[in-house]
PDB file of N, CA and C in Angstrom:
ATOM      1  N   MET A 731     101.082  67.414  15.171  1.00 53.00           N
ATOM      2  CA  MET A 731     100.838  66.602  16.776  1.00 53.00           C
ATOM      3  C   MET A 731     102.168  66.398  17.106  1.00 53.00           C
ATOM      4  N   THR A 732     102.302  66.783  18.522  1.00 59.00           N
ATOM      5  CA  THR A 732     103.329  66.382  19.395  1.00 59.00           C
ATOM      6  C   THR A 732     103.393  64.872  19.435  1.00 59.00           C
ATOM      7  N   ARG A 733     104.611  64.489  20.076  1.00 59.00           N
ATOM      8  CA  ARG A 733     104.958  62.934  20.644  1.00 59.00           C
ATOM      9  C   ARG A 733     103.917  62.677  21.608  1.00 59.00           C
ATOM     10  N   ARG A 734     103.837  63.668  22.430  1.00 57.00           N
ATOM     11  CA  ARG A 734     102.849  63.179  23.919  1.00 57.00           C
ATOM     12  C   ARG A 734     101.342  63.649  23.573  1.00 57.00           C
ATOM     13  N   ASN A 735     101.142  63.996  22.638  1.00 56.00           N
ATOM     14  CA  ASN A 735      99.469  64.073  22.075  1.00 56.00           C
ATOM     15  C   ASN A 735      99.280  62.559  21.229  1.00 56.00           C
ATOM     16  N   ARG A 736     100.412  62.283  20.452  1.00 57.00           N
ATOM     17  CA  ARG A 736     100.308  61.139  19.804  1.00 57.00           C
ATOM     18  C   ARG A 736     100.338  59.918  20.746  1.00 57.00           C
ATOM     19  N   ALA A 737     100.833  60.081  21.688  1.00 60.00           N
ATOM     20  CA  ALA A 737     100.931  58.853  22.898  1.00 60.00           C
ATOM     21  C   ALA A 737      99.489  58.313  23.339  1.00 60.00           C
ATOM     22  N   LEU A 738      98.683  59.745  23.491  1.00 59.00           N
ATOM     23  CA  LEU A 738      97.454  59.919  24.002  1.00 59.00           C
ATOM     24  C   LEU A 738      96.440  59.447  23.343  1.00 59.00           C
ATOM     25  N   VAL A 739      96.677  60.119  21.777  1.00 60.00           N
ATOM     26  CA  VAL A 739      95.360  59.506  21.028  1.00 60.00           C
ATOM     27  C   VAL A 739      95.259  58.549  20.264  1.00 60.00           C
ATOM     28  N   LEU A 740      96.340  57.846  20.142  1.00 60.00           N
ATOM     29  CA  LEU A 740      96.495  56.410  19.543  1.00 60.00           C
ATOM     30  C   LEU A 740      96.049  55.463  20.459  1.00 60.00           C
ATOM     31  N   PRO A 741      96.333  55.440  21.420  1.00 63.00           N
ATOM     32  CA  PRO A 741      95.555  54.581  22.696  1.00 63.00           C
ATOM     33  C   PRO A 741      93.781  54.649  22.517  1.00 63.00           C
ATOM     34  N   LEU A 742      93.558  55.915  22.636  1.00 59.00           N
ATOM     35  CA  LEU A 742      92.160  56.520  22.970  1.00 59.00           C
ATOM     36  C   LEU A 742      91.219  55.973  21.480  1.00 59.00           C
ATOM     37  N   ALA A 743      92.005  56.043  20.538  1.00 60.00           N
ATOM     38  CA  ALA A 743      91.391  55.782  19.103  1.00 60.00           C
ATOM     39  C   ALA A 743      91.153  54.331  19.067  1.00 60.00           C
ATOM     40  N   GLY A 744      92.159  53.605  19.517  1.00 60.00           N
ATOM     41  CA  GLY A 744      92.289  52.245  19.167  1.00 60.00           C
ATOM     42  C   GLY A 744      90.864  51.588  20.640  1.00 60.00           C
ATOM     43  N   LEU A 745      90.555  52.350  21.652  1.00 57.00           N
ATOM     44  CA  LEU A 745      89.637  51.968  22.423  1.00 57.00           C
ATOM     45  C   LEU A 745      88.362  52.065  21.605  1.00 57.00           C
ATOM     46  N   PHE A 746      88.069  53.392  21.479  1.00 59.00           N
ATOM     47  CA  PHE A 746      86.634  53.859  20.730  1.00 59.00           C
ATOM     48  C   PHE A 746      86.533  52.399  19.557  1.00 59.00           C
ATOM     49  N   TRP A 747      87.804  52.457  18.725  1.00 57.00           N
ATOM     50  CA  TRP A 747      87.440  51.353  17.577  1.00 57.00           C
ATOM     51  C   TRP A 747      86.918  50.094  18.085  1.00 57.00           C
ATOM     52  N   ILE A 748      87.529  49.340  18.891  1.00 57.00           N
ATOM     53  CA  ILE A 748      87.561  48.244  19.951  1.00 57.00           C
ATOM     54  C   ILE A 748      85.950  48.344  20.282  1.00 57.00           C
ATOM     55  N   ALA A 749      85.480  49.342  20.792  1.00 53.00           N
ATOM     56  CA  ALA A 749      84.139  49.649  21.571  1.00 53.00           C
ATOM     57  C   ALA A 749      82.862  49.431  20.750  1.00 53.00           C
ATOM     58  N   GLN A 750      83.138  49.690  19.265  1.00 56.00           N
ATOM     59  CA  GLN A 750      82.122  50.066  18.528  1.00 56.00           C
ATOM     60  C   GLN A 750      81.069  48.646  18.820  1.00 56.00           C
ATOM     61  N   PRO A 751      79.797  49.039  18.664  1.00 57.00           N
ATOM     62  CA  PRO A 751      78.829  47.924  18.304  1.00 57.00           C
ATOM     63  C   PRO A 751      79.145  46.873  17.532  1.00 57.00           C
ATOM     64  N   GLY A 752      78.933  45.712  17.898  1.00 55.00           N
ATOM     65  CA  GLY A 752      79.113  44.616  16.477  1.00 55.00           C
ATOM     66  C   GLY A 752      80.346  44.156  16.765  1.00 55.00           C
ATOM     67  N   THR A 753      81.410  44.846  16.833  1.00 51.00           N
ATOM     68  CA  THR A 753      82.701  44.316  17.028  1.00 51.00           C
ATOM     69  C   THR A 753      83.226  43.389  18.245  1.00 51.00           C
ATOM     70  N   ALA A 754      82.337  43.667  19.608  1.00 54.00           N
ATOM     71  CA  ALA A 754      82.389  42.817  20.493  1.00 54.00           C
ATOM     72  C   ALA A 754      82.315  41.255  20.391  1.00 54.00           C
ATOM     73  N   ALA A 755      83.280  40.578  21.200  1.00 60.00           N
ATOM     74  CA  ALA A 755      82.858  39.166  21.141  1.00 60.00           C
ATOM     75  C   ALA A 755      81.752  38.484  21.643  1.00 60.00           C
ATOM     76  N   GLU A 756      81.021  37.898  21.152  1.00 65.00           N
ATOM     77  CA  GLU A 756      79.514  37.239  21.973  1.00 65.00           C
ATOM     78  C   GLU A 756      80.102  36.593  23.089  1.00 65.00           C
ATOM     79  N   PRO A 757      79.594  36.373  24.245  1.00 66.00           N
ATOM     80  CA  PRO A 757      79.635  35.856  25.334  1.00 66.00           C
ATOM     81  C   PRO A 757      79.204  34.225  25.040  1.00 66.00           C
ATOM     82  N   PRO A 758      79.679  33.633  25.494  1.00 67.00           N
ATOM     83  CA  PRO A 758      79.637  31.953  25.096  1.00 67.00           C
ATOM     84  C   PRO A 758      78.465  31.331  25.930  1.00 67.00           C
ATOM     85  N   SER A 759      77.632  30.828  24.757  1.00 68.00           N
ATOM     86  CA  SER A 759      76.545  30.673  25.197  1.00 68.00           C
ATOM     87  C   SER A 759      76.440  29.590  26.293  1.00 68.00           C
ATOM     88  N   THR A 760      75.481  29.615  27.521  1.00 73.00           N
ATOM     89  CA  THR A 760      75.594  28.642  28.290  1.00 73.00           C
ATOM     90  C   THR A 760      74.355  27.279  28.052  1.00 73.00           C
ATOM     91  N   THR A 761      74.857  26.240  27.817  1.00 72.00           N
ATOM     92  CA  THR A 761      73.784  25.305  28.084  1.00 72.00           C
ATOM     93  C   THR A 761      73.156  24.546  29.113  1.00 72.00           C
ATOM     94  N   PRO A 762      71.812  24.374  29.029  1.00 70.00           N
ATOM     95  CA  PRO A 762      71.079  23.803  30.529  1.00 70.00           C
ATOM     96  C   PRO A 762      71.991  22.698  30.757  1.00 70.00           C
ATOM     97  N   ALA A 763      71.837  22.249  32.178  1.00 65.00           N
ATOM     98  CA  ALA A 763      72.312  21.423  32.700  1.00 65.00           C
ATOM     99  C   ALA A 763      71.575  19.776  32.394  1.00 65.00           C
ATOM    100  N   PRO A 764      71.765  18.423  32.004  1.00 77.00           N
ATOM    101  CA  PRO A 764      71.199  17.503  31.483  1.00 77.00           C
ATOM    102  C   PRO A 764      69.965  17.286  32.653  1.00 77.00           C
ATOM    103  N   SER A 765      68.512  17.208  32.297  1.00 87.00           N
ATOM    104  CA  SER A 765      67.712  16.648  33.497  1.00 87.00           C
ATOM    105  C   SER A 765      68.294  15.784  34.382  1.00 87.00           C
ATOM    106  N   ALA A 766      68.990  14.804  34.100  1.00 86.00           N
ATOM    107  CA  ALA A 766      69.334  13.600  34.906  1.00 86.00           C
ATOM    108  C   ALA A 766      70.448  14.161  35.862  1.00 86.00           C
ATOM    109  N   LEU A 767      71.481  15.213  35.562  1.00 88.00           N
ATOM    110  CA  LEU A 767      72.023  15.845  36.392  1.00 88.00           C
ATOM    111  C   LEU A 767      71.714  16.858  37.580  1.00 88.00           C
ATOM    112  N   SER A 768      70.492  17.475  37.143  1.00 88.00           N
ATOM    113  CA  SER A 768      69.560  18.426  37.790  1.00 88.00           C
ATOM    114  C   SER A 768      69.158  17.545  38.898  1.00 88.00           C
ATOM    115  N   ALA A 769      68.189  16.270  38.313  1.00 89.00           N
ATOM    116  CA  ALA A 769      67.384  15.265  39.387  1.00 89.00           C
ATOM    117  C   ALA A 769      68.612  14.879  40.428  1.00 89.00           C
ATOM    118  N   PHE A 770      69.591  14.571  40.052  1.00 89.00           N
ATOM    119  CA  PHE A 770      70.912  14.087  41.086  1.00 89.00           C
ATOM    120  C   PHE A 770      71.074  15.157  41.978  1.00 89.00           C
ATOM    121  N   ILE A 771      71.324  16.363  41.685  1.00 89.00           N
ATOM    122  CA  ILE A 771      71.860  17.348  42.430  1.00 89.00           C
ATOM    123  C   ILE A 771      70.689  17.887  43.292  1.00 89.00           C
ATOM    124  N   GLU A 772      69.473  17.784  42.832  1.00 89.00           N
ATOM    125  CA  GLU A 772      68.227  18.014  43.821  1.00 89.00           C
ATOM    126  C   GLU A 772      68.423  16.734  44.798  1.00 89.00           C
ATOM    127  N   SER A 773      68.383  15.506  44.549  1.00 90.00           N
ATOM    128  CA  SER A 773      68.336  14.555  45.288  1.00 90.00           C
ATOM    129  C   SER A 773      69.411  14.669  46.411  1.00 90.00           C
ATOM    130  N   VAL A 774      70.522  14.735  46.000  1.00 89.00           N
ATOM    131  CA  VAL A 774      71.655  14.835  47.015  1.00 89.00           C
ATOM    132  C   VAL A 774      71.678  16.043  48.020  1.00 89.00           C
ATOM    133  N   VAL A 775      71.250  17.107  47.224  1.00 88.00           N
ATOM    134  CA  VAL A 775      70.604  18.466  48.489  1.00 88.00           C
ATOM    135  C   VAL A 775      69.666  18.025  49.585  1.00 88.00           C
ATOM    136  N   GLU A 776      68.589  17.622  49.047  1.00 88.00           N
ATOM    137  CA  GLU A 776      67.755  16.987  49.810  1.00 88.00           C
ATOM    138  C   GLU A 776      67.821  16.047  50.700  1.00 88.00           C
ATOM    139  N   GLU A 777      68.535  15.078  50.346  1.00 91.00           N
ATOM    140  CA  GLU A 777      69.418  14.326  51.597  1.00 91.00           C
ATOM    141  C   GLU A 777      70.260  14.386  52.519  1.00 91.00           C
ATOM    142  N   ASN A 778      70.903  15.609  52.256  1.00 91.00           N
ATOM    143  CA  ASN A 778      71.904  16.045  52.814  1.00 91.00           C
ATOM    144  C   ASN A 778      71.307  16.307  54.453  1.00 91.00           C
ATOM    145  N   PRO A 779      72.129  15.956  55.485  1.00 92.00           N
ATOM    146  CA  PRO A 779      71.647  15.938  56.812  1.00 92.00           C
ATOM    147  C   PRO A 779      71.897  17.274  57.117  1.00 92.00           C
ATOM    148  N   GLN A 780      72.517  18.245  56.731  1.00 92.00           N
ATOM    149  CA  GLN A 780      72.768  19.654  57.123  1.00 92.00           C
ATOM    150  C   GLN A 780      71.523  20.432  56.690  1.00 92.00           C
ATOM    151  N   VAL A 781      71.075  20.066  55.360  1.00 90.00           N
ATOM    152  CA  VAL A 781      69.961  20.811  54.703  1.00 90.00           C
ATOM    153  C   VAL A 781      68.656  20.516  55.711  1.00 90.00           C
ATOM    154  N   ARG A 782      68.507  19.103  55.482  1.00 92.00           N
ATOM    155  CA  ARG A 782      67.366  18.709  56.694  1.00 92.00           C
ATOM    156  C   ARG A 782      67.331  19.238  57.684  1.00 92.00           C
ATOM    157  N   ALA A 783      68.498  19.474  58.791  1.00 94.00           N
ATOM    158  CA  ALA A 783      68.334  20.322  60.030  1.00 94.00           C
ATOM    159  C   ALA A 783      68.075  21.377  59.812  1.00 94.00           C
ATOM    160  N   ALA A 784      68.640  22.343  58.609  1.00 93.00           N
ATOM    161  CA  ALA A 784      67.987  23.595  58.330  1.00 93.00           C
ATOM    162  C   ALA A 784      66.896  23.715  58.301  1.00 93.00           C
ATOM    163  N   GLY A 785      66.507  23.061  57.660  1.00 92.00           N
ATOM    164  CA  GLY A 785      64.980  22.878  57.245  1.00 92.00           C
ATOM    165  C   GLY A 785      63.848  22.815  58.501  1.00 92.00           C
ATOM    166  N   ALA A 786      64.027  21.864  58.994  1.00 95.00           N
ATOM    167  CA  ALA A 786      63.848  21.446  60.449  1.00 95.00           C
ATOM    168  C   ALA A 786      63.671  22.736  61.533  1.00 95.00           C
ATOM    169  N   ALA A 787      64.767  23.305  61.460  1.00 96.00           N
ATOM    170  CA  ALA A 787      65.163  24.886  62.302  1.00 96.00           C
ATOM    171  C   ALA A 787      64.138  25.556  61.868  1.00 96.00           C
ATOM    172  N   LEU A 788      64.057  25.743  60.553  1.00 95.00           N
ATOM    173  CA  LEU A 788      63.045  27.021  59.933  1.00 95.00           C
ATOM    174  C   LEU A 788      61.656  26.636  60.545  1.00 95.00           C
ATOM    175  N   GLU A 789      61.245  25.262  60.151  1.00 96.00           N
ATOM    176  CA  GLU A 789      59.830  24.930  60.439  1.00 96.00           C
ATOM    177  C   GLU A 789      59.611  25.463  62.265  1.00 96.00           C
ATOM    178  N   ALA A 790      60.408  24.902  62.861  1.00 96.00           N
ATOM    179  CA  ALA A 790      60.361  25.067  64.262  1.00 96.00           C
ATOM    180  C   ALA A 790      60.355  26.633  64.496  1.00 96.00           C
ATOM    181  N   THR A 791      61.323  27.608  64.088  1.00 95.00           N
ATOM    182  CA  THR A 791      61.118  29.219  64.263  1.00 95.00           C
ATOM    183  C   THR A 791      59.516  29.427  63.804  1.00 95.00           C
ATOM    184  N   THR A 792      59.535  29.027  62.581  1.00 94.00           N
ATOM    185  CA  THR A 792      58.213  29.440  61.984  1.00 94.00           C
ATOM    186  C   THR A 792      57.088  29.371  62.721  1.00 94.00           C
ATOM    187  N   ALA A 793      56.936  27.998  63.580  1.00 93.00           N
ATOM    188  CA  ALA A 793      55.810  27.815  64.614  1.00 93.00           C
ATOM    189  C   ALA A 793      55.907  28.204  65.664  1.00 93.00           C
ATOM    190  N   PHE A 794      57.113  28.620  66.224  1.00 92.00           N
ATOM    191  CA  PHE A 794      57.365  29.784  67.630  1.00 92.00           C
ATOM    192  C   PHE A 794      56.774  31.089  66.999  1.00 92.00           C
ATOM    193  N   LYS A 795      57.249  31.713  65.777  1.00 91.00           N
ATOM    194  CA  LYS A 795      56.818  33.153  65.515  1.00 91.00           C
ATOM    195  C   LYS A 795      55.257  32.886  65.528  1.00 91.00           C
ATOM    196  N   SER A 796      54.124  31.821  64.688  1.00 90.00           N
ATOM    197  CA  SER A 796      53.041  31.832  64.706  1.00 90.00           C
ATOM    198  C   SER A 796      52.573  31.838  66.157  1.00 90.00           C
ATOM    199  N   ALA A 797      53.057  31.010  66.975  1.00 86.00           N
ATOM    200  CA  ALA A 797      52.550  30.526  68.685  1.00 86.00           C
ATOM    201  C   ALA A 797      52.708  31.704  69.147  1.00 86.00           C
ATOM    202  N   ALA A 798      53.785  32.926  68.975  1.00 86.00           N
ATOM    203  CA  ALA A 798      53.985  33.906  69.540  1.00 86.00           C
ATOM    204  C   ALA A 798      53.032  34.946  69.345  1.00 86.00           C
ATOM    205  N   ALA A 799      52.579  35.067  68.373  1.00 84.00           N
ATOM    206  CA  ALA A 799      51.437  35.902  67.574  1.00 84.00           C
ATOM    207  C   ALA A 799      50.309  35.760  68.304  1.00 84.00           C
ATOM    208  N   ARG A 800      49.804  34.634  68.779  1.00 84.00           N
ATOM    209  CA  ARG A 800      48.747  34.463  69.146  1.00 84.00           C
ATOM    210  C   ARG A 800      48.554  34.856  70.681  1.00 84.00           C
ATOM    211  N   PRO A 801      47.385  35.010  71.205  1.00 81.00           N
ATOM    212  CA  PRO A 801      46.966  35.571  72.597  1.00 81.00           C
ATOM    213  C   PRO A 801      47.127  34.165  73.258  1.00 81.00           C
ATOM    214  N   LEU A 802      47.647  34.537  74.727  1.00 79.00           N
ATOM    215  CA  LEU A 802      47.710  33.428  75.181  1.00 79.00           C
ATOM    216  C   LEU A 802      46.453  32.742  76.022  1.00 79.00           C
ATOM    217  N   TYR A 803      46.361  31.233  75.956  1.00 76.00           N
ATOM    218  CA  TYR A 803      45.179  30.449  76.486  1.00 76.00           C
ATOM    219  C   TYR A 803      45.154  30.051  77.404  1.00 76.00           C
ATOM    220  N   ASN A 804      44.695  30.869  78.602  1.00 74.00           N
ATOM    221  CA  ASN A 804      44.398  30.566  79.942  1.00 74.00           C
ATOM    222  C   ASN A 804      43.067  30.216  80.619  1.00 74.00           C
ATOM    223  N   PRO A 805      42.538  28.800  80.406  1.00 79.00           N
ATOM    224  CA  PRO A 805      41.229  28.945  80.718  1.00 79.00           C
ATOM    225  C   PRO A 805      41.177  29.122  82.560  1.00 79.00           C
ATOM    226  N   GLU A 806      40.241  29.586  82.674  1.00 82.00           N
ATOM    227  CA  GLU A 806      39.683  29.551  84.236  1.00 82.00           C
ATOM    228  C   GLU A 806      38.374  28.870  84.604  1.00 82.00           C
ATOM    229  N   VAL A 807      38.726  28.424  86.066  1.00 83.00           N
ATOM    230  CA  VAL A 807      37.538  27.643  86.146  1.00 83.00           C
ATOM    231  C   VAL A 807      37.082  27.961  87.645  1.00 83.00           C
ATOM    232  N   GLY A 808      36.153  28.088  88.010  1.00 85.00           N
ATOM    233  CA  GLY A 808      35.553  28.518  89.128  1.00 85.00           C
ATOM    234  C   GLY A 808      34.553  27.891  89.650  1.00 85.00           C
ATOM    235  N   VAL A 809      34.698  27.693  91.171  1.00 85.00           N
ATOM    236  CA  VAL A 809      33.839  26.384  92.182  1.00 85.00           C
ATOM    237  C   VAL A 809      33.193  27.495  93.088  1.00 85.00           C
ATOM    238  N   GLN A 810      31.899  27.050  93.293  1.00 85.00           N
ATOM    239  CA  GLN A 810      31.083  27.748  94.391  1.00 85.00           C
ATOM    240  C   GLN A 810      29.972  26.476  94.802  1.00 85.00           C
ATOM    241  N   ALA A 811      30.082  26.603  96.468  1.00 82.00           N
ATOM    242  CA  ALA A 811      29.496  25.665  97.087  1.00 82.00           C
ATOM    243  C   ALA A 811      29.072  26.498  98.277  1.00 82.00           C
ATOM    244  N   GLU A 812      27.707  25.994  98.540  1.00 83.00           N
ATOM    245  CA  GLU A 812      27.135  26.686  99.732  1.00 83.00           C
ATOM    246  C   GLU A 812      26.240  25.750 100.450  1.00 83.00           C
ATOM    247  N   ASN A 813      26.654  25.427 101.513  1.00 83.00           N
ATOM    248  CA  ASN A 813      25.846  24.470 102.598  1.00 83.00           C
ATOM    249  C   ASN A 813      24.763  25.634 103.464  1.00 83.00           C
ATOM    250  N   GLY A 814      23.598  24.816 103.684  1.00 78.00           N
ATOM    251  CA  GLY A 814      22.717  25.429 104.078  1.00 78.00           C
ATOM    252  C   GLY A 814      21.244  24.538 104.100  1.00 78.00           C
ATOM    253  N   GLU A 815      20.496  25.266 104.105  1.00 78.00           N
ATOM    254  CA  GLU A 815      18.908  24.114 104.186  1.00 78.00           C
ATOM    255  C   GLU A 815      19.077  23.458 103.117  1.00 78.00           C
ATOM    256  N   SER A 816      19.347  24.293 101.839  1.00 77.00           N
ATOM    257  CA  SER A 816      19.464  23.408 100.348  1.00 77.00           C
ATOM    258  C   SER A 816      21.006  23.788 100.324  1.00 77.00           C
ATOM    259  N   ASP A 817      21.580  22.382  99.970  1.00 74.00           N
ATOM    260  CA  ASP A 817      23.064  22.604  99.504  1.00 74.00           C
ATOM    261  C   ASP A 817      23.195  23.287  97.940  1.00 74.00           C
ATOM    262  N   THR A 818      23.933  24.027  97.730  1.00 76.00           N
ATOM    263  CA  THR A 818      23.880  24.258  96.213  1.00 76.00           C
ATOM    264  C   THR A 818      25.374  24.450  95.747  1.00 76.00           C
ATOM    265  N   ARG A 819      25.460  23.811  94.725  1.00 74.00           N
ATOM    266  CA  ARG A 819      27.050  23.726  94.115  1.00 74.00           C
ATOM    267  C   ARG A 819      27.065  24.181  92.768  1.00 74.00           C
ATOM    268  N   ALA A 820      28.125  25.083  92.037  1.00 73.00           N
ATOM    269  CA  ALA A 820      28.133  25.646  90.818  1.00 73.00           C
ATOM    270  C   ALA A 820      29.261  25.582  90.435  1.00 73.00           C
ATOM    271  N   LEU A 821      29.441  25.277  89.358  1.00 71.00           N
ATOM    272  CA  LEU A 821      30.889  25.257  88.466  1.00 71.00           C
ATOM    273  C   LEU A 821      30.927  26.158  87.242  1.00 71.00           C
ATOM    274  N   GLU A 822      31.592  27.225  87.430  1.00 69.00           N
ATOM    275  CA  GLU A 822      31.560  28.423  86.315  1.00 69.00           C
ATOM    276  C   GLU A 822      32.561  28.149  85.392  1.00 69.00           C
TER     277      GLU A 822
END
């Protein structure tokens, strides 16, 4: 083996040896946050004025969207009147 080949083979062999299953380090386990901390974070987020404003804007947008999907309600009223021997009036 020449020096050049040895310079390539040794690092590649090291990579294959490291990449074998079971030799990799296990990722650190994550522990869930305590429930008191989670409750505190939720309460802070819910009371944040910017979050509340964003929620109100979302509700308004949803209301405008549903209103735009409905047909326009435009009631019409008609009136007829006739003066003669007998006066007649009608509201339609």
